[in-house]
mmCIF file of C-alpha atoms in Angstrom:
data_model
loop_
_atom_site.group_PDB
_atom_site.id
_atom_site.type_symbol
_atom_site.label_atom_id
_atom_site.label_comp_id
_atom_site.label_asym_id
_atom_site.label_seq_id
_atom_site.Cartn_x
_atom_site.Cartn_y
_atom_site.Cartn_z
ATOM 1 C CA UNK A 13 -16.919 -7.700 15.195
ATOM 2 C CA UNK A 14 -16.950 -10.096 18.143
ATOM 3 C CA UNK A 15 -18.245 -11.288 21.437
ATOM 4 C CA UNK A 16 -15.453 -11.085 24.301
ATOM 5 C CA UNK A 17 -14.610 -14.153 26.155
ATOM 6 C CA UNK A 18 -13.941 -12.086 29.187
ATOM 7 C CA UNK A 19 -16.739 -10.359 29.574
ATOM 8 C CA UNK A 20 -19.092 -13.360 29.257
ATOM 9 C CA UNK A 21 -16.811 -14.842 31.698
ATOM 10 C CA UNK A 22 -17.113 -12.221 34.190
ATOM 11 C CA UNK A 23 -20.987 -12.342 33.270
ATOM 12 C CA UNK A 24 -21.178 -15.846 33.841
ATOM 13 C CA UNK A 25 -19.367 -15.620 36.954
ATOM 14 C CA UNK A 26 -21.117 -12.498 38.370
ATOM 15 C CA UNK A 27 -24.469 -14.358 38.329
ATOM 16 C CA UNK A 28 -23.349 -17.717 39.463
ATOM 17 C CA UNK A 29 -21.994 -15.692 42.519
ATOM 18 C CA UNK A 30 -24.906 -13.088 43.285
ATOM 19 C CA UNK A 31 -27.336 -16.174 43.445
ATOM 20 C CA UNK A 32 -24.651 -17.970 45.399
ATOM 21 C CA UNK A 33 -24.870 -20.703 42.749
ATOM 22 C CA UNK A 34 -21.145 -21.971 43.125
ATOM 23 C CA UNK A 35 -18.097 -21.359 41.203
ATOM 24 C CA UNK A 36 -17.498 -22.229 37.513
ATOM 25 C CA UNK A 37 -13.566 -23.267 36.933
ATOM 26 C CA UNK A 38 -12.027 -21.968 33.507
ATOM 27 C CA UNK A 39 -11.953 -25.383 31.889
ATOM 28 C CA UNK A 40 -15.861 -25.879 32.907
ATOM 29 C CA UNK A 41 -16.147 -22.344 31.174
ATOM 30 C CA UNK A 42 -14.517 -23.087 27.821
ATOM 31 C CA UNK A 43 -16.363 -26.433 27.383
ATOM 32 C CA UNK A 44 -19.373 -24.583 27.824
ATOM 33 C CA UNK A 45 -18.716 -21.486 25.932
ATOM 34 C CA UNK A 46 -17.607 -23.429 23.002
ATOM 35 C CA UNK A 47 -20.718 -25.652 23.212
ATOM 36 C CA UNK A 48 -23.111 -22.533 23.549
ATOM 37 C CA UNK A 49 -21.317 -21.052 20.874
ATOM 38 C CA UNK A 50 -21.883 -23.840 18.594
ATOM 39 C CA UNK A 51 -25.410 -24.341 19.238
ATOM 40 C CA UNK A 52 -26.108 -20.858 18.257
ATOM 41 C CA UNK A 53 -24.541 -20.947 15.277
ATOM 42 C CA UNK A 54 -25.861 -24.470 13.936
ATOM 43 C CA UNK A 55 -29.385 -22.606 15.002
ATOM 44 C CA UNK A 56 -28.833 -19.690 12.273
ATOM 45 C CA UNK A 57 -29.400 -22.459 10.086
ATOM 46 C CA UNK A 58 -32.646 -23.529 11.110
ATOM 47 C CA UNK A 59 -34.047 -20.173 12.125
ATOM 48 C CA UNK A 60 -33.204 -19.116 8.721
ATOM 49 C CA UNK A 61 -35.488 -22.025 7.080
ATOM 50 C CA UNK A 62 -38.209 -21.037 9.456
ATOM 51 C CA UNK A 63 -38.027 -17.246 8.847
ATOM 52 C CA UNK A 64 -37.927 -17.729 4.774
ATOM 53 C CA UNK A 65 -41.341 -19.451 5.239
ATOM 54 C CA UNK A 66 -42.954 -16.533 6.278
ATOM 55 C CA UNK A 67 -43.285 -12.682 4.705
ATOM 56 C CA UNK A 68 -40.520 -10.303 5.933
ATOM 57 C CA UNK A 69 -40.604 -7.023 7.732
ATOM 58 C CA UNK A 70 -40.528 -3.855 6.219
ATOM 59 C CA UNK A 71 -38.396 -2.146 8.521
ATOM 60 C CA UNK A 72 -35.209 -1.974 7.665
ATOM 61 C CA UNK A 73 -33.482 -3.106 11.421
ATOM 62 C CA UNK A 74 -36.407 -6.042 12.107
ATOM 63 C CA UNK A 75 -36.782 -8.309 9.540
ATOM 64 C CA UNK A 76 -35.155 -11.615 10.913
ATOM 65 C CA UNK A 77 -34.029 -13.085 7.790
ATOM 66 C CA UNK A 78 -31.107 -10.510 7.311
ATOM 67 C CA UNK A 79 -30.375 -10.025 11.025
ATOM 68 C CA UNK A 80 -29.816 -13.946 10.536
ATOM 69 C CA UNK A 81 -27.812 -13.607 7.081
ATOM 70 C CA UNK A 82 -26.072 -10.514 8.912
ATOM 71 C CA UNK A 83 -25.026 -12.872 11.758
ATOM 72 C CA UNK A 84 -23.775 -15.981 9.080
ATOM 73 C CA UNK A 85 -21.918 -13.495 7.060
ATOM 74 C CA UNK A 86 -19.337 -13.421 9.655
ATOM 75 C CA UNK A 87 -18.499 -17.069 8.674
ATOM 76 C CA UNK A 88 -18.633 -16.768 5.002
ATOM 77 C CA UNK A 89 -15.094 -17.827 3.324
ATOM 78 C CA UNK A 90 -13.674 -17.770 0.020
ATOM 79 C CA UNK A 91 -9.858 -19.135 -1.276
ATOM 80 C CA UNK A 92 -8.667 -22.650 -2.463
ATOM 81 C CA UNK A 93 -9.183 -25.977 -1.493
ATOM 82 C CA UNK A 94 -7.237 -27.186 1.621
ATOM 83 C CA UNK A 95 -4.824 -29.508 -0.812
ATOM 84 C CA UNK A 96 -4.829 -31.770 -3.516
ATOM 85 C CA UNK A 97 -5.531 -35.462 -1.991
ATOM 86 C CA UNK A 98 -3.574 -38.116 -4.262
ATOM 87 C CA UNK A 99 -3.892 -36.806 -7.913
ATOM 88 C CA UNK A 100 -7.461 -35.931 -8.289
ATOM 89 C CA UNK A 101 -9.638 -35.036 -5.383
ATOM 90 C CA UNK A 102 -8.970 -31.420 -3.910
ATOM 91 C CA UNK A 103 -9.361 -31.480 0.130
ATOM 92 C CA UNK A 104 -11.867 -29.038 1.909
ATOM 93 C CA UNK A 105 -10.666 -26.486 4.570
ATOM 94 C CA UNK A 106 -10.349 -28.485 8.259
ATOM 95 C CA UNK A 107 -13.128 -25.684 9.444
ATOM 96 C CA UNK A 108 -15.738 -25.767 6.967
ATOM 97 C CA UNK A 109 -19.149 -26.243 7.715
ATOM 98 C CA UNK A 110 -21.183 -26.021 4.567
ATOM 99 C CA UNK A 111 -19.594 -26.032 0.739
ATOM 100 C CA UNK A 112 -21.538 -23.091 -1.293
ATOM 101 C CA UNK A 113 -19.945 -22.256 -4.669
ATOM 102 C CA UNK A 114 -17.097 -24.161 -6.708
ATOM 103 C CA UNK A 115 -15.306 -21.770 -8.890
ATOM 104 C CA UNK A 116 -13.293 -22.588 -11.848
ATOM 105 C CA UNK A 117 -10.697 -19.541 -12.816
ATOM 106 C CA UNK A 118 -11.126 -20.552 -16.640
ATOM 107 C CA UNK A 119 -8.085 -18.807 -18.570
ATOM 108 C CA UNK A 120 -8.039 -18.186 -22.150
ATOM 109 C CA UNK A 121 -5.870 -16.381 -24.694
ATOM 110 C CA UNK A 122 -7.535 -14.212 -27.678
ATOM 111 C CA UNK A 123 -6.284 -13.687 -31.140
ATOM 112 C CA UNK A 124 -3.607 -11.514 -30.187
ATOM 113 C CA UNK A 125 -1.856 -13.133 -27.341
ATOM 114 C CA UNK A 126 -3.879 -11.397 -24.307
ATOM 115 C CA UNK A 127 -4.635 -13.918 -21.667
ATOM 116 C CA UNK A 128 -7.943 -13.067 -19.131
ATOM 117 C CA UNK A 129 -9.357 -15.295 -16.643
ATOM 118 C CA UNK A 130 -13.063 -15.634 -16.424
ATOM 119 C CA UNK A 131 -14.079 -16.983 -12.855
ATOM 120 C CA UNK A 132 -17.442 -19.726 -13.883
ATOM 121 C CA UNK A 133 -19.214 -21.566 -10.729
ATOM 122 C CA UNK A 134 -19.468 -24.976 -11.585
ATOM 123 C CA UNK A 135 -22.415 -26.957 -11.852
ATOM 124 C CA UNK A 136 -23.078 -29.376 -8.869
ATOM 125 C CA UNK A 137 -23.744 -32.870 -9.936
ATOM 126 C CA UNK A 138 -24.277 -36.443 -7.890
ATOM 127 C CA UNK A 139 -21.637 -39.067 -8.589
ATOM 128 C CA UNK A 140 -24.283 -41.556 -10.256
ATOM 129 C CA UNK A 141 -24.975 -38.742 -12.898
ATOM 130 C CA UNK A 142 -21.531 -38.466 -13.983
ATOM 131 C CA UNK A 143 -21.219 -41.056 -16.950
ATOM 132 C CA UNK A 144 -24.744 -39.816 -18.215
ATOM 133 C CA UNK A 145 -23.754 -36.147 -18.654
ATOM 134 C CA UNK A 146 -20.186 -37.102 -19.590
ATOM 135 C CA UNK A 147 -21.203 -39.277 -21.996
ATOM 136 C CA UNK A 148 -23.521 -36.609 -24.352
ATOM 137 C CA UNK A 149 -21.870 -34.101 -26.233
ATOM 138 C CA UNK A 150 -24.463 -31.293 -25.318
ATOM 139 C CA UNK A 151 -24.367 -32.042 -21.221
ATOM 140 C CA UNK A 152 -20.188 -32.918 -21.423
ATOM 141 C CA UNK A 153 -18.373 -30.684 -19.075
ATOM 142 C CA UNK A 154 -16.611 -27.980 -20.472
ATOM 143 C CA UNK A 155 -13.768 -25.547 -19.345
ATOM 144 C CA UNK A 156 -16.776 -22.548 -19.341
ATOM 145 C CA UNK A 157 -19.698 -25.308 -18.144
ATOM 146 C CA UNK A 158 -17.625 -27.044 -15.390
ATOM 147 C CA UNK A 159 -19.067 -29.424 -12.734
ATOM 148 C CA UNK A 160 -18.078 -31.018 -9.431
ATOM 149 C CA UNK A 161 -18.734 -33.706 -7.256
ATOM 150 C CA UNK A 162 -18.440 -33.822 -4.190
ATOM 151 C CA UNK A 163 -17.586 -36.857 -2.231
ATOM 152 C CA UNK A 164 -16.355 -37.665 1.568
ATOM 153 C CA UNK A 165 -12.328 -36.982 0.270
ATOM 154 C CA UNK A 166 -12.849 -33.662 -1.014
ATOM 155 C CA UNK A 167 -14.068 -32.576 -4.785
ATOM 156 C CA UNK A 168 -13.627 -33.469 -8.063
ATOM 157 C CA UNK A 169 -14.184 -30.723 -10.762
ATOM 158 C CA UNK A 170 -14.354 -31.356 -14.623
ATOM 159 C CA UNK A 171 -14.394 -28.577 -17.347
ATOM 160 C CA UNK A 172 -12.744 -29.887 -20.813
ATOM 161 C CA UNK A 173 -10.739 -32.431 -18.727
ATOM 162 C CA UNK A 174 -10.396 -33.508 -15.139
ATOM 163 C CA UNK A 175 -8.871 -30.321 -13.247
ATOM 164 C CA UNK A 176 -5.867 -31.208 -10.750
ATOM 165 C CA UNK A 177 -4.266 -27.513 -10.675
ATOM 166 C CA UNK A 178 -4.901 -25.961 -6.794
ATOM 167 C CA UNK A 179 -4.806 -22.654 -8.214
ATOM 168 C CA UNK A 180 -7.812 -23.090 -10.652
ATOM 169 C CA UNK A 181 -10.029 -23.582 -8.134
ATOM 170 C CA UNK A 182 -11.855 -21.126 -5.284
ATOM 171 C CA UNK A 183 -14.235 -23.073 -3.136
ATOM 172 C CA UNK A 184 -17.021 -20.504 -1.116
ATOM 173 C CA UNK A 185 -18.064 -22.021 2.041
ATOM 174 C CA UNK A 186 -19.369 -21.043 5.532
ATOM 175 C CA UNK A 187 -16.805 -21.901 8.115
ATOM 176 C CA UNK A 188 -17.227 -23.334 11.796
ATOM 177 C CA UNK A 189 -16.260 -20.841 14.255
ATOM 178 C CA UNK A 190 -13.239 -21.171 15.895
ATOM 179 C CA UNK A 191 -13.000 -22.807 19.309
ATOM 180 C CA UNK A 192 -12.884 -20.158 22.023
ATOM 181 C CA UNK A 193 -10.632 -20.035 25.298
ATOM 182 C CA UNK A 194 -10.763 -18.059 28.181
ATOM 183 C CA UNK A 195 -6.579 -18.518 29.271
ATOM 184 C CA UNK A 196 -5.494 -17.247 32.196
ATOM 185 C CA UNK A 197 -2.051 -17.115 34.345
ATOM 186 C CA UNK A 198 -1.917 -18.124 38.130
ATOM 187 C CA UNK A 199 -0.637 -15.766 40.454
ATOM 188 C CA UNK A 200 -1.222 -15.982 43.978
ATOM 189 C CA UNK A 201 -3.501 -18.800 43.717
ATOM 190 C CA UNK A 202 -5.805 -16.771 41.379
ATOM 191 C CA UNK A 203 -6.591 -17.233 37.866
ATOM 192 C CA UNK A 204 -5.745 -13.695 36.237
ATOM 193 C CA UNK A 205 -7.025 -13.182 32.796
ATOM 194 C CA UNK A 206 -4.338 -13.653 29.711
ATOM 195 C CA UNK A 207 -5.894 -11.500 26.907
ATOM 196 C CA UNK A 208 -2.847 -12.483 24.532
ATOM 197 C CA UNK A 209 -3.564 -15.967 24.547
ATOM 198 C CA UNK A 210 -7.390 -16.102 24.488
ATOM 199 C CA UNK A 211 -9.848 -16.564 21.883
ATOM 200 C CA UNK A 212 -12.808 -14.419 21.681
ATOM 201 C CA UNK A 213 -16.299 -15.664 20.232
ATOM 202 C CA UNK A 214 -16.674 -15.336 16.613
ATOM 203 C CA UNK A 215 -20.362 -14.526 16.752
ATOM 204 C CA UNK A 216 -22.378 -11.191 16.241
ATOM 205 C CA UNK A 217 -21.961 -8.470 18.932
ATOM 206 C CA UNK A 218 -25.703 -9.206 19.807
ATOM 207 C CA UNK A 219 -25.349 -12.712 20.913
ATOM 208 C CA UNK A 220 -23.423 -11.437 23.688
ATOM 209 C CA UNK A 221 -26.397 -11.717 26.312
ATOM 210 C CA UNK A 222 -27.499 -15.283 24.466
ATOM 211 C CA UNK A 223 -23.954 -16.540 25.183
ATOM 212 C CA UNK A 224 -24.593 -15.862 28.706
ATOM 213 C CA UNK A 225 -27.968 -17.267 29.082
ATOM 214 C CA UNK A 226 -26.753 -20.558 27.024
ATOM 215 C CA UNK A 227 -23.233 -21.059 29.328
ATOM 216 C CA UNK A 228 -25.723 -20.745 32.799
ATOM 217 C CA UNK A 229 -27.998 -23.317 31.148
ATOM 218 C CA UNK A 230 -25.011 -25.858 30.855
ATOM 219 C CA UNK A 231 -23.630 -24.725 34.144
ATOM 220 C CA UNK A 232 -26.993 -25.369 35.920
ATOM 221 C CA UNK A 233 -27.313 -29.289 34.073
ATOM 222 C CA UNK A 234 -23.726 -29.945 35.032
ATOM 223 C CA UNK A 235 -23.899 -28.994 38.330
ATOM 224 C CA UNK A 236 -27.334 -30.678 38.358
ATOM 225 C CA UNK A 237 -28.909 -27.613 40.146
ATOM 226 C CA UNK A 238 -32.426 -27.134 38.591
ATOM 227 C CA UNK A 239 -32.838 -23.770 39.455
ATOM 228 C CA UNK A 240 -30.271 -22.445 37.805
ATOM 229 C CA UNK A 241 -30.987 -24.468 34.344
ATOM 230 C CA UNK A 242 -34.536 -23.595 34.880
ATOM 231 C CA UNK A 243 -34.083 -19.636 35.307
ATOM 232 C CA UNK A 244 -32.565 -18.961 32.373
ATOM 233 C CA UNK A 245 -33.899 -21.522 29.806
ATOM 234 C CA UNK A 246 -36.907 -19.772 30.510
ATOM 235 C CA UNK A 247 -35.223 -16.885 29.561
ATOM 236 C CA UNK A 248 -34.276 -18.488 26.723
ATOM 237 C CA UNK A 249 -37.201 -19.510 25.690
ATOM 238 C CA UNK A 250 -38.796 -15.974 26.308
ATOM 239 C CA UNK A 251 -36.444 -14.634 24.026
ATOM 240 C CA UNK A 252 -37.101 -16.965 21.214
ATOM 241 C CA UNK A 253 -41.008 -16.619 21.216
ATOM 242 C CA UNK A 254 -40.096 -12.519 21.233
ATOM 243 C CA UNK A 255 -38.235 -13.321 18.160
ATOM 244 C CA UNK A 256 -40.924 -15.484 16.234
ATOM 245 C CA UNK A 257 -43.593 -13.241 17.658
#
């Protein structure tokens, strides 16, 4: 479920041409498209914070908090860290936007020699808490009660000892949207859409109209055409007000 980059591009050009507002080059469109996608993506988290404070709508398809979570779920990812940095730090993925859970895969062998693996969520602690927690037998991390510290270099995970095996760690996180691109081939001086080398928007299908509005706003600002900006900024604000009412 994604939004076609070509559909948005053609609609943006169609509106600009209809309003006689000039031409948007593919390079300009790609720049504005990525900015629009990132703006909408980041707004989800502000909106969740806002709508989480008010009672939800009992109607299945109109509860805003549910709809926002559906849009964010597209970007939920689980997998091992990107790499081991040095000896003790697990590097985080380059596309990470927000870190969720760190999961330790604890392997045990019973009296019959059967090995089993249990996935245990590690507790996040601050770096300045580690010495205190590690010094007490009651709070000291164990394989059955792991902890992790997030640093600028990555994460450190502790069980019975510091864990350095990347195969024993999974992380759950929200990834950034992939960079979109309307690719093209030039034929007789015209830019023709190249689907095989293009990258679509990763946002929910319902964001197609909003992407068009956002790109037109950015195009209006870039060309200092305030008419374009004001028209589509007004449309955007009206939509926001409808969602909040």
